[in-house]
JSON list of C-alpha atoms in Angstrom, two decimals:
[
{"chain": "A", "resi": 1, "resn": "UNK", "atom": "CA", "xyz": [-73.92, -62.77, -66.09]},
{"chain": "A", "resi": 2, "resn": "UNK", "atom": "CA", "xyz": [-73.11, -66.02, -67.89]},
{"chain": "A", "resi": 3, "resn": "UNK", "atom": "CA", "xyz": [-69.86, -64.59, -69.24]},
{"chain": "A", "resi": 4, "resn": "UNK", "atom": "CA", "xyz": [-68.78, -63.75, -65.69]},
{"chain": "A", "resi": 5, "resn": "UNK", "atom": "CA", "xyz": [-69.47, -67.29, -64.50]},
{"chain": "A", "resi": 6, "resn": "UNK", "atom": "CA", "xyz": [-67.55, -68.73, -67.43]},
{"chain": "A", "resi": 7, "resn": "UNK", "atom": "CA", "xyz": [-64.59, -66.50, -66.59]},
{"chain": "A", "resi": 8, "resn": "UNK", "atom": "CA", "xyz": [-64.64, -67.60, -62.96]},
{"chain": "A", "resi": 9, "resn": "UNK", "atom": "CA", "xyz": [-64.65, -71.25, -64.00]},
{"chain": "A", "resi": 10, "resn": "UNK", "atom": "CA", "xyz": [-62.00, -70.68, -66.65]},
{"chain": "A", "resi": 11, "resn": "UNK", "atom": "CA", "xyz": [-59.54, -68.99, -64.30]},
{"chain": "A", "resi": 12, "resn": "UNK", "atom": "CA", "xyz": [-60.10, -71.56, -61.56]},
{"chain": "A", "resi": 13, "resn": "UNK", "atom": "CA", "xyz": [-61.53, -69.13, -59.03]},
{"chain": "A", "resi": 14, "resn": "UNK", "atom": "CA", "xyz": [-64.19, -71.59, -57.88]},
{"chain": "A", "resi": 15, "resn": "UNK", "atom": "CA", "xyz": [-63.11, -73.56, -54.81]},
{"chain": "A", "resi": 16, "resn": "UNK", "atom": "CA", "xyz": [-63.16, -77.24, -55.65]},
{"chain": "A", "resi": 17, "resn": "UNK", "atom": "CA", "xyz": [-63.94, -79.79, -52.97]},
{"chain": "A", "resi": 18, "resn": "UNK", "atom": "CA", "xyz": [-60.86, -81.72, -51.86]},
{"chain": "A", "resi": 19, "resn": "UNK", "atom": "CA", "xyz": [-60.37, -85.10, -53.40]},
{"chain": "A", "resi": 20, "resn": "UNK", "atom": "CA", "xyz": [-60.86, -87.82, -50.80]},
{"chain": "A", "resi": 21, "resn": "UNK", "atom": "CA", "xyz": [-58.21, -89.97, -52.42]},
{"chain": "A", "resi": 22, "resn": "UNK", "atom": "CA", "xyz": [-55.44, -87.52, -51.53]},
{"chain": "A", "resi": 23, "resn": "UNK", "atom": "CA", "xyz": [-56.56, -86.24, -48.13]},
{"chain": "A", "resi": 24, "resn": "UNK", "atom": "CA", "xyz": [-55.12, -87.48, -44.84]},
{"chain": "A", "resi": 25, "resn": "UNK", "atom": "CA", "xyz": [-56.17, -86.82, -41.31]},
{"chain": "A", "resi": 26, "resn": "UNK", "atom": "CA", "xyz": [-53.50, -85.84, -38.81]},
{"chain": "A", "resi": 27, "resn": "UNK", "atom": "CA", "xyz": [-55.42, -87.59, -36.04]},
{"chain": "A", "resi": 28, "resn": "UNK", "atom": "CA", "xyz": [-55.60, -91.10, -37.48]},
{"chain": "A", "resi": 29, "resn": "UNK", "atom": "CA", "xyz": [-52.44, -92.92, -36.48]},
{"chain": "A", "resi": 30, "resn": "UNK", "atom": "CA", "xyz": [-53.53, -96.55, -36.77]},
{"chain": "A", "resi": 31, "resn": "UNK", "atom": "CA", "xyz": [-56.68, -98.52, -37.28]},
{"chain": "A", "resi": 32, "resn": "UNK", "atom": "CA", "xyz": [-58.65, -99.64, -34.24]},
{"chain": "A", "resi": 33, "resn": "UNK", "atom": "CA", "xyz": [-57.95, -103.15, -32.99]},
{"chain": "A", "resi": 34, "resn": "UNK", "atom": "CA", "xyz": [-61.33, -104.48, -31.90]},
{"chain": "A", "resi": 35, "resn": "UNK", "atom": "CA", "xyz": [-59.81, -107.72, -30.65]},
{"chain": "A", "resi": 36, "resn": "UNK", "atom": "CA", "xyz": [-58.02, -105.82, -27.85]},
{"chain": "A", "resi": 37, "resn": "UNK", "atom": "CA", "xyz": [-60.15, -102.90, -26.62]},
{"chain": "A", "resi": 38, "resn": "UNK", "atom": "CA", "xyz": [-58.59, -100.04, -24.71]},
{"chain": "A", "resi": 39, "resn": "UNK", "atom": "CA", "xyz": [-59.83, -101.07, -21.26]},
{"chain": "A", "resi": 40, "resn": "UNK", "atom": "CA", "xyz": [-58.30, -98.03, -19.59]},
{"chain": "A", "resi": 41, "resn": "UNK", "atom": "CA", "xyz": [-60.30, -95.73, -21.85]},
{"chain": "A", "resi": 42, "resn": "UNK", "atom": "CA", "xyz": [-63.45, -97.79, -21.38]},
{"chain": "A", "resi": 43, "resn": "UNK", "atom": "CA", "xyz": [-63.02, -97.70, -17.60]},
{"chain": "A", "resi": 44, "resn": "UNK", "atom": "CA", "xyz": [-62.40, -93.96, -17.60]},
{"chain": "A", "resi": 45, "resn": "UNK", "atom": "CA", "xyz": [-65.46, -93.33, -19.74]},
{"chain": "A", "resi": 46, "resn": "UNK", "atom": "CA", "xyz": [-67.81, -95.42, -17.60]},
{"chain": "A", "resi": 47, "resn": "UNK", "atom": "CA", "xyz": [-66.24, -94.21, -14.35]},
{"chain": "A", "resi": 48, "resn": "UNK", "atom": "CA", "xyz": [-66.65, -90.58, -15.37]},
{"chain": "A", "resi": 49, "resn": "UNK", "atom": "CA", "xyz": [-70.25, -91.19, -16.40]},
{"chain": "A", "resi": 50, "resn": "UNK", "atom": "CA", "xyz": [-71.03, -92.93, -13.09]},
{"chain": "A", "resi": 51, "resn": "UNK", "atom": "CA", "xyz": [-69.38, -90.13, -11.07]},
{"chain": "A", "resi": 52, "resn": "UNK", "atom": "CA", "xyz": [-71.35, -87.45, -12.93]},
{"chain": "A", "resi": 53, "resn": "UNK", "atom": "CA", "xyz": [-74.62, -89.32, -12.38]},
{"chain": "A", "resi": 54, "resn": "UNK", "atom": "CA", "xyz": [-73.81, -89.72, -8.67]},
{"chain": "A", "resi": 55, "resn": "UNK", "atom": "CA", "xyz": [-73.14, -85.98, -8.36]},
{"chain": "A", "resi": 56, "resn": "UNK", "atom": "CA", "xyz": [-76.33, -85.19, -10.24]},
{"chain": "A", "resi": 57, "resn": "UNK", "atom": "CA", "xyz": [-78.46, -87.41, -7.99]},
{"chain": "A", "resi": 58, "resn": "UNK", "atom": "CA", "xyz": [-76.77, -86.05, -4.84]},
{"chain": "A", "resi": 59, "resn": "UNK", "atom": "CA", "xyz": [-77.42, -82.46, -5.93]},
{"chain": "A", "resi": 60, "resn": "UNK", "atom": "CA", "xyz": [-81.02, -83.30, -6.82]},
{"chain": "A", "resi": 61, "resn": "UNK", "atom": "CA", "xyz": [-81.61, -84.83, -3.40]},
{"chain": "A", "resi": 62, "resn": "UNK", "atom": "CA", "xyz": [-80.12, -81.78, -1.67]},
{"chain": "A", "resi": 63, "resn": "UNK", "atom": "CA", "xyz": [-82.32, -79.49, -3.77]},
{"chain": "A", "resi": 64, "resn": "UNK", "atom": "CA", "xyz": [-85.45, -81.51, -2.89]},
{"chain": "A", "resi": 65, "resn": "UNK", "atom": "CA", "xyz": [-84.57, -81.38, 0.82]},
{"chain": "A", "resi": 66, "resn": "UNK", "atom": "CA", "xyz": [-84.06, -77.59, 0.63]},
{"chain": "A", "resi": 67, "resn": "UNK", "atom": "CA", "xyz": [-87.37, -77.21, -1.20]},
{"chain": "A", "resi": 68, "resn": "UNK", "atom": "CA", "xyz": [-89.20, -79.27, 1.43]},
{"chain": "A", "resi": 69, "resn": "UNK", "atom": "CA", "xyz": [-87.51, -77.31, 4.23]},
{"chain": "A", "resi": 70, "resn": "UNK", "atom": "CA", "xyz": [-88.54, -73.95, 2.76]},
{"chain": "A", "resi": 71, "resn": "UNK", "atom": "CA", "xyz": [-92.05, -75.20, 2.00]},
{"chain": "A", "resi": 72, "resn": "UNK", "atom": "CA", "xyz": [-92.50, -76.36, 5.62]},
{"chain": "A", "resi": 73, "resn": "UNK", "atom": "CA", "xyz": [-91.20, -73.06, 7.05]},
{"chain": "A", "resi": 74, "resn": "UNK", "atom": "CA", "xyz": [-94.27, -71.04, 8.03]},
{"chain": "A", "resi": 75, "resn": "UNK", "atom": "CA", "xyz": [-93.07, -67.74, 9.39]},
{"chain": "A", "resi": 76, "resn": "UNK", "atom": "CA", "xyz": [-95.18, -64.58, 9.34]},
{"chain": "A", "resi": 77, "resn": "UNK", "atom": "CA", "xyz": [-92.06, -62.40, 9.20]},
{"chain": "A", "resi": 78, "resn": "UNK", "atom": "CA", "xyz": [-90.76, -64.08, 6.05]},
{"chain": "A", "resi": 79, "resn": "UNK", "atom": "CA", "xyz": [-94.00, -63.95, 4.07]}
]
């Protein structure tokens, strides 16, 4: 068993982790400039969040109204 592991290490068959000094990300173009934030991106993020919350609350209110309507419906044919 030990001889097999030595052979694997000797022939370089073990995958080595990449060296961080020589790796580059294709997605990093420039460093972030915190002095001038991307206000368009900030606005889109907060606007999208607000719109999703508004839709969620609207749907919840509609669901509560439907629940109350069905709960108040007392029909002998339906039950």
